[in-house]
CSV table of N, CA and C in Angstrom, one decimal:
chain,number,residue,atom,x,y,z
D,272,MET,N,3.3,-5.7,40.4
D,272,MET,CA,3.9,-6.4,39.4
D,272,MET,C,3.6,-7.9,39.7
D,273,ASN,N,3.4,-8.6,38.6
D,273,ASN,CA,3.3,-10.1,38.7
D,273,ASN,C,4.6,-10.7,38.7
D,274,LEU,N,5.0,-11.3,39.7
D,274,LEU,CA,6.3,-11.9,39.8
D,274,LEU,C,6.3,-13.3,39.3
D,275,LYS,N,5.3,-14.1,39.6
D,275,LYS,CA,5.3,-15.5,39.2
D,275,LYS,C,3.8,-15.8,39.1
D,276,GLU,N,3.5,-16.8,38.2
D,276,GLU,CA,2.1,-17.2,37.9
D,276,GLU,C,2.2,-18.7,37.7
D,277,GLN,N,1.3,-19.4,38.3
D,277,GLN,CA,1.0,-20.8,38.0
D,277,GLN,C,-0.4,-21.2,37.7
D,278,THR,N,-0.6,-22.1,36.7
D,278,THR,CA,-1.9,-22.6,36.3
D,278,THR,C,-2.5,-23.5,37.4
D,279,VAL,N,-3.7,-23.1,37.8
D,279,VAL,CA,-4.4,-24.0,38.8
D,279,VAL,C,-5.3,-24.9,38.1
D,280,TYR,N,-5.9,-24.4,36.9
D,280,TYR,CA,-6.9,-25.2,36.2
D,280,TYR,C,-6.9,-24.7,34.8
D,281,ALA,N,-7.1,-25.5,33.8
D,281,ALA,CA,-7.1,-25.1,32.4
D,281,ALA,C,-8.0,-26.0,31.6
D,282,ASN,N,-8.6,-25.3,30.6
D,282,ASN,CA,-9.4,-26.1,29.6
D,282,ASN,C,-9.3,-25.4,28.3
D,283,ARG,N,-10.0,-25.8,27.3
D,283,ARG,CA,-10.0,-25.2,25.9
D,283,ARG,C,-10.4,-23.7,25.9
D,284,TRP,N,-11.1,-23.2,26.9
D,284,TRP,CA,-11.6,-21.9,26.8
D,284,TRP,C,-10.9,-21.0,27.8
D,285,PHE,N,-10.4,-21.4,28.9
D,285,PHE,CA,-9.8,-20.5,29.8
D,285,PHE,C,-8.8,-21.3,30.8
D,286,GLN,N,-8.0,-20.4,31.4
D,286,GLN,CA,-7.1,-20.9,32.5
D,286,GLN,C,-7.3,-20.1,33.7
D,287,VAL,N,-7.3,-20.7,34.9
D,287,VAL,CA,-7.3,-20.1,36.1
D,287,VAL,C,-5.9,-20.2,36.7
D,288,ASN,N,-5.3,-19.0,36.9
D,288,ASN,CA,-3.9,-18.9,37.4
D,288,ASN,C,-3.9,-18.3,38.8
D,289,LEU,N,-2.9,-18.6,39.5
D,289,LEU,CA,-2.6,-18.0,40.8
D,289,LEU,C,-1.3,-17.2,40.6
D,290,ALA,N,-1.3,-15.9,40.9
D,290,ALA,CA,-0.1,-15.1,40.7
D,290,ALA,C,0.4,-14.6,42.0
D,291,ASP,N,1.7,-14.4,42.1
D,291,ASP,CA,2.4,-13.7,43.2
D,291,ASP,C,2.6,-12.3,42.8
D,292,VAL,N,1.8,-11.4,43.4
D,292,VAL,CA,1.8,-10.0,43.0
D,292,VAL,C,2.5,-9.2,44.1
D,293,GLU,N,3.5,-8.4,43.6
D,293,GLU,CA,4.0,-7.3,44.4
D,293,GLU,C,3.4,-6.0,44.2
D,294,LEU,N,2.9,-5.4,45.4
D,294,LEU,CA,2.2,-4.1,45.4
D,294,LEU,C,3.3,-3.0,45.3
D,295,PRO,N,2.9,-1.8,44.9
D,295,PRO,CA,3.8,-0.7,44.9
D,295,PRO,C,4.6,-0.5,46.2
D,296,ASP,N,4.0,-0.8,47.3
D,296,ASP,CA,4.5,-0.6,48.6
D,296,ASP,C,5.4,-1.7,49.1
D,297,GLY,N,5.6,-2.7,48.2
D,297,GLY,CA,6.5,-3.9,48.5
D,297,GLY,C,5.9,-5.1,49.1
D,298,ARG,N,4.6,-5.0,49.5
D,298,ARG,CA,3.8,-6.1,50.0
D,298,ARG,C,3.5,-7.1,48.9
D,299,HIS,N,3.3,-8.4,49.3
D,299,HIS,CA,2.9,-9.4,48.3
D,299,HIS,C,1.5,-9.9,48.7
D,300,LEU,N,0.8,-10.3,47.5
D,300,LEU,CA,-0.4,-11.0,47.8
D,300,LEU,C,-0.6,-12.0,46.6
D,301,ASP,N,-1.4,-13.0,47.0
D,301,ASP,CA,-1.8,-14.0,46.0
D,301,ASP,C,-3.0,-13.5,45.3
D,302,HIS,N,-3.1,-13.6,44.1
D,302,HIS,CA,-4.2,-13.1,43.3
D,302,HIS,C,-4.6,-14.1,42.2
D,303,PHE,N,-5.9,-14.5,42.2
D,303,PHE,CA,-6.3,-15.4,41.1
D,303,PHE,C,-6.7,-14.5,39.9
D,304,LEU,N,-6.4,-15.1,38.7
D,304,LEU,CA,-6.7,-14.3,37.5
D,304,LEU,C,-7.1,-15.4,36.5
D,305,ILE,N,-8.0,-15.0,35.5
D,305,ILE,CA,-8.5,-15.8,34.6
D,305,ILE,C,-7.9,-15.5,33.2
D,306,ARG,N,-7.2,-16.4,32.5
D,306,ARG,CA,-6.6,-16.1,31.2
D,306,ARG,C,-7.7,-16.6,30.2
D,307,LEU,N,-8.2,-15.8,29.4
D,307,LEU,CA,-9.2,-16.1,28.4
D,307,LEU,C,-8.8,-15.8,27.0
D,308,ARG,N,-9.5,-16.6,26.0
D,308,ARG,CA,-9.3,-16.4,24.6
D,308,ARG,C,-9.9,-15.1,24.2
D,309,PRO,N,-9.4,-14.4,23.2
D,309,PRO,CA,-10.2,-13.2,22.7
D,309,PRO,C,-11.6,-13.5,22.3
D,310,VAL,N,-12.4,-12.5,22.3
D,310,VAL,CA,-13.8,-12.7,21.9
D,310,VAL,C,-14.1,-11.7,20.8
D,311,ALA,N,-14.8,-12.2,19.8
D,311,ALA,CA,-15.2,-11.4,18.6
D,311,ALA,C,-16.7,-11.2,18.7
D,312,VAL,N,-17.0,-9.9,18.4
D,312,VAL,CA,-18.4,-9.5,18.5
D,312,VAL,C,-18.8,-8.7,17.2
D,313,ALA,N,-20.0,-9.0,16.7
D,313,ALA,CA,-20.4,-8.2,15.5
D,313,ALA,C,-21.9,-7.9,15.5
D,314,THR,N,-22.3,-6.9,14.8
D,314,THR,CA,-23.7,-6.6,14.5
D,314,THR,C,-23.8,-5.8,13.2
D,315,VAL,N,-25.0,-5.5,12.9
D,315,VAL,CA,-25.3,-4.8,11.7
D,315,VAL,C,-26.2,-3.7,12.1
D,316,VAL,N,-26.0,-2.5,11.5
D,316,VAL,CA,-26.9,-1.3,11.6
D,316,VAL,C,-27.5,-1.1,10.2
D,317,ASN,N,-28.8,-1.2,10.0
D,317,ASN,CA,-29.3,-1.0,8.7
D,317,ASN,C,-29.6,0.4,8.3
D,318,GLU,N,-30.2,0.7,7.1
D,318,GLU,CA,-30.4,2.0,6.6
D,318,GLU,C,-31.5,2.8,7.5
D,319,ALA,N,-32.3,2.1,8.3
D,319,ALA,CA,-33.2,2.6,9.1
D,319,ALA,C,-32.7,2.9,10.6
D,320,ASN,N,-31.4,2.7,10.7
D,320,ASN,CA,-30.8,3.0,11.9
D,320,ASN,C,-31.3,2.0,13.0
D,321,GLU,N,-31.5,0.7,12.6
D,321,GLU,CA,-31.9,-0.4,13.5
D,321,GLU,C,-30.7,-1.3,13.6
D,322,VAL,N,-30.4,-1.8,14.9
D,322,VAL,CA,-29.3,-2.7,15.2
D,322,VAL,C,-29.8,-4.0,15.4
D,323,LEU,N,-29.1,-5.0,14.8
D,323,LEU,CA,-29.5,-6.4,15.0
D,323,LEU,C,-29.0,-7.0,16.4
D,324,LEU,N,-30.0,-7.4,17.2
D,324,LEU,CA,-29.7,-7.8,18.6
D,324,LEU,C,-30.3,-9.3,18.9
D,325,LEU,N,-29.7,-9.8,19.9
D,325,LEU,CA,-30.2,-11.0,20.4
D,325,LEU,C,-30.9,-10.9,21.7
D,326,TRP,N,-32.0,-11.6,21.9
D,326,TRP,CA,-32.6,-11.6,23.3
D,326,TRP,C,-32.2,-13.0,23.8
D,327,ARG,N,-31.5,-13.0,24.9
D,327,ARG,CA,-31.0,-14.3,25.3
D,327,ARG,C,-31.0,-14.4,26.9
D,328,HIS,N,-31.0,-15.6,27.4
D,328,HIS,CA,-30.9,-15.9,28.8
D,328,HIS,C,-29.4,-16.3,29.2
D,329,ARG,N,-29.0,-15.8,30.3
D,329,ARG,CA,-27.7,-16.1,30.8
D,329,ARG,C,-27.9,-16.9,32.1
D,330,PHE,N,-27.6,-18.2,32.2
D,330,PHE,CA,-27.9,-18.9,33.3
D,330,PHE,C,-27.0,-18.6,34.5
D,331,ILE,N,-25.8,-18.0,34.3
D,331,ILE,CA,-25.0,-17.7,35.4
D,331,ILE,C,-25.6,-16.6,36.3
D,332,THR,N,-26.3,-15.6,35.7
D,332,THR,CA,-26.9,-14.6,36.4
D,332,THR,C,-28.4,-14.8,36.4
D,333,ASP,N,-28.9,-15.8,35.8
D,333,ASP,CA,-30.3,-16.2,35.6
D,333,ASP,C,-31.1,-14.9,35.3
D,334,SER,N,-30.6,-14.3,34.1
D,334,SER,CA,-31.2,-13.1,33.7
D,334,SER,C,-31.3,-13.1,32.2
D,335,TRP,N,-32.3,-12.3,31.6
D,335,TRP,CA,-32.5,-12.1,30.1
D,335,TRP,C,-32.0,-10.7,29.8
D,336,GLY,N,-31.5,-10.6,28.6
D,336,GLY,CA,-31.1,-9.3,28.1
D,336,GLY,C,-30.7,-9.3,26.6
D,337,TRP,N,-30.5,-8.1,26.1
D,337,TRP,CA,-30.1,-7.9,24.7
D,337,TRP,C,-28.6,-8.0,24.6
D,338,GLU,N,-28.2,-8.6,23.6
D,338,GLU,CA,-26.7,-8.8,23.3
D,338,GLU,C,-26.5,-8.7,21.8
D,339,LEU,N,-25.1,-8.6,21.5
D,339,LEU,CA,-24.7,-8.7,20.2
D,339,LEU,C,-24.2,-10.0,20.0
D,340,PRO,N,-24.2,-10.6,18.8
D,340,PRO,CA,-23.6,-11.9,18.6
D,340,PRO,C,-22.1,-11.9,18.9
D,341,ALA,N,-21.7,-12.9,19.7
D,341,ALA,CA,-20.3,-12.9,20.1
D,341,ALA,C,-19.8,-14.4,20.3
D,342,GLY,N,-18.5,-14.5,20.3
D,342,GLY,CA,-17.9,-15.9,20.5
D,342,GLY,C,-16.4,-15.8,20.6
D,343,VAL,N,-15.8,-16.9,21.1
D,343,VAL,CA,-14.3,-16.9,21.2
D,343,VAL,C,-13.7,-16.9,19.7
D,344,VAL,N,-12.6,-16.4,19.7
D,344,VAL,CA,-11.7,-16.4,18.5
D,344,VAL,C,-10.9,-17.7,18.5
D,345,GLU,N,-11.1,-18.5,17.4
D,345,GLU,CA,-10.3,-19.8,17.3
D,345,GLU,C,-8.8,-19.5,17.1
D,346,ASP,N,-7.9,-20.4,17.5
D,346,ASP,CA,-6.5,-20.3,17.3
D,346,ASP,C,-6.2,-19.9,15.8
D,347,GLY,N,-5.5,-18.8,15.6
D,347,GLY,CA,-5.1,-18.5,14.3
D,347,GLY,C,-6.1,-17.7,13.5
D,348,GLU,N,-7.3,-17.5,14.0
D,348,GLU,CA,-8.4,-16.9,13.4
D,348,GLU,C,-8.3,-15.4,13.5
D,349,ASP,N,-8.6,-14.7,12.4
D,349,ASP,CA,-8.6,-13.2,12.5
D,349,ASP,C,-9.8,-12.8,13.2
D,350,THR,N,-9.8,-11.7,14.1
D,350,THR,CA,-10.9,-11.4,14.9
D,350,THR,C,-12.1,-10.9,14.0
D,351,ALA,N,-11.8,-10.3,12.9
D,351,ALA,CA,-13.0,-9.8,12.1
D,351,ALA,C,-13.7,-11.0,11.4
D,352,VAL,N,-12.9,-12.0,11.1
D,352,VAL,CA,-13.4,-13.2,10.4
D,352,VAL,C,-14.3,-13.9,11.5
D,353,ALA,N,-13.8,-14.0,12.7
D,353,ALA,CA,-14.5,-14.7,13.8
D,353,ALA,C,-15.8,-13.9,14.1
D,354,ALA,N,-15.8,-12.6,14.1
D,354,ALA,CA,-16.9,-11.7,14.3
D,354,ALA,C,-18.0,-12.1,13.3
D,355,ALA,N,-17.6,-12.1,12.0
D,355,ALA,CA,-18.5,-12.4,10.9
D,355,ALA,C,-19.1,-13.8,11.1
D,356,ARG,N,-18.3,-14.7,11.5
D,356,ARG,CA,-18.8,-16.1,11.6
D,356,ARG,C,-19.8,-16.2,12.7
D,357,GLU,N,-19.5,-15.6,13.9
D,357,GLU,CA,-20.5,-15.5,15.0
D,357,GLU,C,-21.8,-14.8,14.6
D,358,LEU,N,-21.7,-13.8,13.9
D,358,LEU,CA,-22.9,-13.0,13.5
D,358,LEU,C,-23.8,-14.0,12.6
D,359,GLU,N,-23.2,-14.6,11.6
D,359,GLU,CA,-23.9,-15.6,10.7
D,359,GLU,C,-24.5,-16.7,11.5
D,360,GLU,N,-23.7,-17.4,12.4
D,360,GLU,CA,-24.1,-18.6,13.1
D,360,GLU,C,-25.2,-18.3,14.0
D,361,GLU,N,-25.3,-17.1,14.7
D,361,GLU,CA,-26.2,-16.8,15.7
D,361,GLU,C,-27.4,-16.0,15.2
D,362,THR,N,-27.4,-15.4,14.0
D,362,THR,CA,-28.5,-14.6,13.5
D,362,THR,C,-29.0,-15.1,12.2
D,363,GLY,N,-28.2,-15.8,11.4
D,363,GLY,CA,-28.6,-16.1,10.0
D,363,GLY,C,-28.4,-15.0,9.0
D,364,TRP,N,-27.7,-14.0,9.4
D,364,TRP,CA,-27.4,-12.8,8.6
D,364,TRP,C,-25.9,-12.8,8.4
D,365,ARG,N,-25.5,-12.7,7.0
D,365,ARG,CA,-24.1,-12.6,6.7
D,365,ARG,C,-23.8,-11.1,6.5
D,366,PRO,N,-22.8,-10.6,7.3
D,366,PRO,CA,-22.6,-9.2,7.2
D,366,PRO,C,-21.8,-8.8,6.0
D,367,GLY,N,-22.0,-7.5,5.6
D,367,GLY,CA,-21.1,-7.0,4.5
D,367,GLY,C,-19.8,-6.6,5.2
D,368,PRO,N,-19.0,-5.8,4.5
D,368,PRO,CA,-17.8,-5.4,5.1
D,368,PRO,C,-17.8,-4.9,6.5
D,369,LEU,N,-17.0,-5.5,7.4
D,369,LEU,CA,-17.0,-5.2,8.8
D,369,LEU,C,-16.1,-4.0,9.2
D,370,ARG,N,-16.5,-3.1,10.0
D,370,ARG,CA,-15.6,-2.0,10.5
D,370,ARG,C,-15.4,-2.3,12.0
D,371,HIS,N,-14.1,-2.1,12.4
D,371,HIS,CA,-13.8,-2.2,13.8
D,371,HIS,C,-14.5,-1.0,14.5
D,372,LEU,N,-15.2,-1.3,15.6
D,372,LEU,CA,-15.9,-0.3,16.4
D,372,LEU,C,-15.0,0.1,17.6
D,373,LEU,N,-14.6,-1.0,18.4
D,373,LEU,CA,-13.8,-0.8,19.5
D,373,LEU,C,-13.3,-2.1,20.0
D,374,SER,N,-12.3,-2.1,20.9
D,374,SER,CA,-11.9,-3.2,21.6
D,374,SER,C,-11.9,-2.8,23.1
D,375,VAL,N,-12.5,-3.7,24.0
D,375,VAL,CA,-12.6,-3.5,25.4
D,375,VAL,C,-12.1,-4.6,26.2
D,376,GLU,N,-11.8,-4.3,27.4
D,376,GLU,CA,-11.4,-5.3,28.4
D,376,GLU,C,-12.5,-5.2,29.6
D,377,PRO,N,-13.5,-6.1,29.4
D,377,PRO,CA,-14.6,-5.9,30.4
D,377,PRO,C,-14.4,-6.2,31.8
D,378,SER,N,-13.3,-6.8,32.2
D,378,SER,CA,-13.0,-7.1,33.6
D,378,SER,C,-11.6,-7.3,33.8
D,379,ASN,N,-10.8,-6.2,33.6
D,379,ASN,CA,-9.4,-6.3,33.5
D,379,ASN,C,-8.7,-6.4,35.0
D,380,GLY,N,-9.5,-6.4,36.0
D,380,GLY,CA,-8.9,-6.7,37.4
D,380,GLY,C,-9.0,-8.2,37.6
D,381,LEU,N,-9.6,-8.9,36.8
D,381,LEU,CA,-9.8,-10.4,37.1
D,381,LEU,C,-9.4,-11.2,35.9
D,382,THR,N,-9.6,-10.7,34.6
D,382,THR,CA,-9.3,-11.5,33.4
D,382,THR,C,-8.5,-10.6,32.4
D,383,ASP,N,-7.8,-11.3,31.5
D,383,ASP,CA,-7.1,-10.7,30.5
D,383,ASP,C,-7.9,-10.6,29.1
D,384,SER,N,-9.2,-10.9,29.2
D,384,SER,CA,-10.1,-11.0,28.0
D,384,SER,C,-10.2,-9.7,27.3
D,385,VAL,N,-10.0,-9.7,26.0
D,385,VAL,CA,-10.2,-8.6,25.1
D,385,VAL,C,-11.4,-8.9,24.2
D,386,HIS,N,-12.4,-8.1,24.1
D,386,HIS,CA,-13.6,-8.2,23.2
D,386,HIS,C,-13.4,-7.2,22.1
D,387,HIS,N,-13.3,-7.8,20.9
D,387,HIS,CA,-13.1,-7.0,19.6
D,387,HIS,C,-14.5,-6.9,19.0
D,388,ILE,N,-15.0,-5.6,18.9
D,388,ILE,CA,-16.3,-5.4,18.4
D,388,ILE,C,-16.4,-4.7,17.1
D,389,TYR,N,-17.1,-5.3,16.1
D,389,TYR,CA,-17.2,-4.9,14.8
D,389,TYR,C,-18.7,-4.6,14.4
D,390,TRP,N,-18.9,-3.8,13.3
D,390,TRP,CA,-20.2,-3.6,12.8
D,390,TRP,C,-20.2,-3.4,11.3
D,391,SER,N,-21.3,-3.6,10.7
D,391,SER,CA,-21.4,-3.5,9.2
D,391,SER,C,-22.7,-2.7,9.0
D,392,GLN,N,-22.7,-2.0,7.8
D,392,GLN,CA,-24.0,-1.3,7.4
D,392,GLN,C,-24.8,-2.1,6.4
D,393,GLU,N,-24.4,-3.4,6.2
D,393,GLU,CA,-25.3,-4.2,5.3
D,393,GLU,C,-25.1,-5.7,5.7
D,394,ALA,N,-26.1,-6.4,5.4
D,394,ALA,CA,-26.1,-7.9,5.6
D,394,ALA,C,-27.1,-8.5,4.7
D,395,THR,N,-26.8,-9.8,4.5
D,395,THR,CA,-27.7,-10.6,3.6
D,395,THR,C,-28.3,-11.7,4.5
D,396,TYR,N,-29.6,-11.8,4.4
D,396,TYR,CA,-30.3,-12.9,5.3
D,396,TYR,C,-30.1,-14.3,4.5
D,397,LEU,N,-29.6,-15.2,5.2
D,397,LEU,CA,-29.3,-16.5,4.6
D,397,LEU,C,-30.4,-17.5,5.1
D,398,GLY,N,-31.0,-17.3,6.1
D,398,GLY,CA,-32.1,-18.3,6.6
D,398,GLY,C,-31.9,-18.4,8.1
D,399,PRO,N,-32.6,-19.4,8.8
D,399,PRO,CA,-32.5,-19.4,10.2
D,399,PRO,C,-31.2,-19.6,10.7
D,400,PRO,N,-30.8,-19.2,11.8
D,400,PRO,CA,-29.5,-19.3,12.4
D,400,PRO,C,-29.2,-20.7,12.8
D,401,GLN,N,-27.9,-21.1,12.4
D,401,GLN,CA,-27.4,-22.4,12.8
D,401,GLN,C,-27.4,-22.6,14.3
D,402,ASP,N,-27.1,-21.5,15.1
D,402,ASP,CA,-27.0,-21.5,16.5
D,402,ASP,C,-28.3,-20.9,17.1
D,403,ALA,N,-29.5,-21.2,16.5
D,403,ALA,CA,-30.7,-20.5,17.1
D,403,ALA,C,-30.9,-20.8,18.7
D,404,PHE,N,-30.3,-21.9,19.1
D,404,PHE,CA,-30.5,-22.2,20.6
D,404,PHE,C,-29.9,-21.2,21.5
D,405,GLU,N,-29.0,-20.3,21.0
D,405,GLU,CA,-28.3,-19.4,21.8
D,405,GLU,C,-29.1,-18.2,22.2
D,406,SER,N,-30.2,-18.0,21.5
D,406,SER,CA,-31.1,-16.8,21.8
D,406,SER,C,-32.6,-17.2,21.5
D,407,SER,N,-33.5,-16.6,22.2
D,407,SER,CA,-34.9,-16.9,22.0
D,407,SER,C,-35.4,-16.1,20.8
D,408,ARG,N,-34.8,-15.0,20.5
D,408,ARG,CA,-35.2,-14.2,19.4
D,408,ARG,C,-34.1,-13.3,18.9
D,409,ARG,N,-34.2,-12.9,17.6
D,409,ARG,CA,-33.3,-12.0,17.0
D,409,ARG,C,-34.2,-10.8,16.4
D,410,GLU,N,-33.8,-9.6,16.8
D,410,GLU,CA,-34.7,-8.4,16.4
D,410,GLU,C,-33.8,-7.3,15.9
D,411,TRP,N,-34.4,-6.5,15.1
D,411,TRP,CA,-33.8,-5.3,14.6
D,411,TRP,C,-34.5,-4.3,15.6
D,412,VAL,N,-33.7,-3.5,16.3
D,412,VAL,CA,-34.0,-2.6,17.3
D,412,VAL,C,-33.4,-1.2,16.9
D,413,HIS,N,-34.4,-0.1,16.9
D,413,HIS,CA,-33.9,1.2,16.6
D,413,HIS,C,-32.9,1.7,17.7
D,414,LEU,N,-31.9,2.4,17.1
D,414,LEU,CA,-30.8,2.9,17.9
D,414,LEU,C,-31.3,4.0,18.9
D,415,LYS,N,-32.4,4.6,18.6
D,415,LYS,CA,-32.9,5.6,19.5
D,415,LYS,C,-33.4,5.0,20.8
D,416,LEU,N,-33.7,3.7,20.8
D,416,LEU,CA,-34.2,3.0,22.1
D,416,LEU,C,-33.1,2.5,22.9
D,417,VAL,N,-31.8,2.6,22.4
D,417,VAL,CA,-30.7,2.1,23.2
D,417,VAL,C,-30.6,2.6,24.7
D,418,PRO,N,-30.6,3.9,24.8
D,418,PRO,CA,-30.5,4.4,26.2
D,418,PRO,C,-31.6,3.9,27.1
D,419,GLU,N,-32.8,3.8,26.7
D,419,GLU,CA,-33.9,3.3,27.4
D,419,GLU,C,-33.7,1.8,27.8
D,420,LEU,N,-33.2,1.0,26.8
D,420,LEU,CA,-32.9,-0.4,27.2
D,420,LEU,C,-31.9,-0.5,28.2
D,421,ILE,N,-30.8,0.3,28.1
D,421,ILE,CA,-29.8,0.2,29.0
D,421,ILE,C,-30.3,0.6,30.5
D,422,ALA,N,-31.0,1.7,30.5
D,422,ALA,CA,-31.6,2.3,31.8
D,422,ALA,C,-32.5,1.2,32.4
D,423,ARG,N,-33.2,0.4,31.6
D,423,ARG,CA,-34.1,-0.6,32.3
D,423,ARG,C,-33.3,-1.9,32.6
D,424,GLY,N,-32.0,-1.9,32.4
D,424,GLY,CA,-31.2,-3.1,32.7
D,424,GLY,C,-31.3,-4.1,31.7
D,425,GLU,N,-31.8,-3.9,30.4
D,425,GLU,CA,-32.1,-4.9,29.4
D,425,GLU,C,-30.8,-5.1,28.6
D,426,VAL,N,-29.7,-4.4,28.9
D,426,VAL,CA,-28.4,-4.6,28.2
D,426,VAL,C,-27.4,-4.8,29.4
D,427,PRO,N,-27.3,-6.0,29.9
D,427,PRO,CA,-26.5,-6.2,31.1
D,427,PRO,C,-25.1,-6.1,30.9
D,428,GLY,N,-24.5,-6.6,29.7
D,428,GLY,CA,-23.1,-6.7,29.4
D,428,GLY,C,-22.5,-5.3,29.2
D,429,ALA,N,-21.4,-5.0,30.0
D,429,ALA,CA,-20.7,-3.7,29.8
D,429,ALA,C,-20.2,-3.5,28.4
D,430,ASN,N,-19.6,-4.5,27.8
D,430,ASN,CA,-19.1,-4.5,26.4
D,430,ASN,C,-20.2,-4.1,25.4
D,431,MET,N,-21.4,-4.7,25.7
D,431,MET,CA,-22.5,-4.5,24.7
D,431,MET,C,-23.1,-3.0,24.9
D,432,VAL,N,-23.1,-2.6,26.2
D,432,VAL,CA,-23.5,-1.2,26.5
D,432,VAL,C,-22.6,-0.2,25.7
D,433,ALA,N,-21.3,-0.4,25.9
D,433,ALA,CA,-20.4,0.5,25.3
D,433,ALA,C,-20.5,0.5,23.8
D,434,ALA,N,-20.6,-0.7,23.2
D,434,ALA,CA,-20.8,-0.8,21.8
D,434,ALA,C,-22.0,-0.1,21.2
D,435,LEU,N,-23.1,-0.3,21.9
D,435,LEU,CA,-24.5,0.2,21.5
D,435,LEU,C,-24.5,1.7,21.6
D,436,LEU,N,-23.9,2.2,22.7
D,436,LEU,CA,-23.9,3.6,22.9
D,436,LEU,C,-23.0,4.4,21.8
D,437,LEU,N,-21.9,3.7,21.6
D,437,LEU,CA,-21.0,4.3,20.5
D,437,LEU,C,-21.7,4.2,19.1
D,438,LEU,N,-22.4,3.1,18.8
D,438,LEU,CA,-23.0,3.0,17.5
D,438,LEU,C,-24.2,4.0,17.4
D,439,GLN,N,-24.9,4.2,18.5
D,439,GLN,CA,-26.0,5.2,18.5
D,439,GLN,C,-25.3,6.7,18.3
D,440,ARG,N,-24.2,7.0,18.9
D,440,ARG,CA,-23.6,8.3,18.7
D,440,ARG,C,-23.0,8.4,17.3
D,441,LEU,N,-22.5,7.4,16.7
D,441,LEU,CA,-22.0,7.5,15.3
D,441,LEU,C,-23.1,7.7,14.4
D,442,ARG,N,-24.2,6.9,14.5
D,442,ARG,CA,-25.3,7.0,13.5
D,442,ARG,C,-26.3,8.0,13.8
D,443,LEU,N,-26.6,8.4,15.0
D,443,LEU,CA,-27.6,9.4,15.3
D,443,LEU,C,-27.1,10.8,15.7
D,444,GLY,N,-25.8,10.9,16.0
D,444,GLY,CA,-25.2,12.1,16.5
D,444,GLY,C,-25.3,12.4,17.9
């Protein structure tokens, strides 16, 4: 049980807090936790069962991988609206009606971050993405290739793995 929590550091995106945690056996420990804004994620699966992905570099892990467009939800913003905005900014594609796919907590032992993942069956290409710097390329990848990409370590994010496997199951059975 979290008995008391104090902020150690805070900025616009996150807070680092120190909590006094009481364990079930009555012992206490200090535990750092990160409070994060919600994240909105979106993609499109077209009629050919191809999913729109980003190939991007993550400097924290110094690795490249496939991801879905994602970003923080602004204060007061609906998660589906944020997901559509991120998809458009990062790919240049405006999604049709979005469907909620799943919400996950990628690291609930350390953060309270919730990632809300949406998808659409249609999109309109508007032109080059506004945030093209966020990825080196944007590609339509067939859902049948998803397990192979994951097995090769090309989809490093657990939230992205879960979403892509669920989309593959929904679309290909």
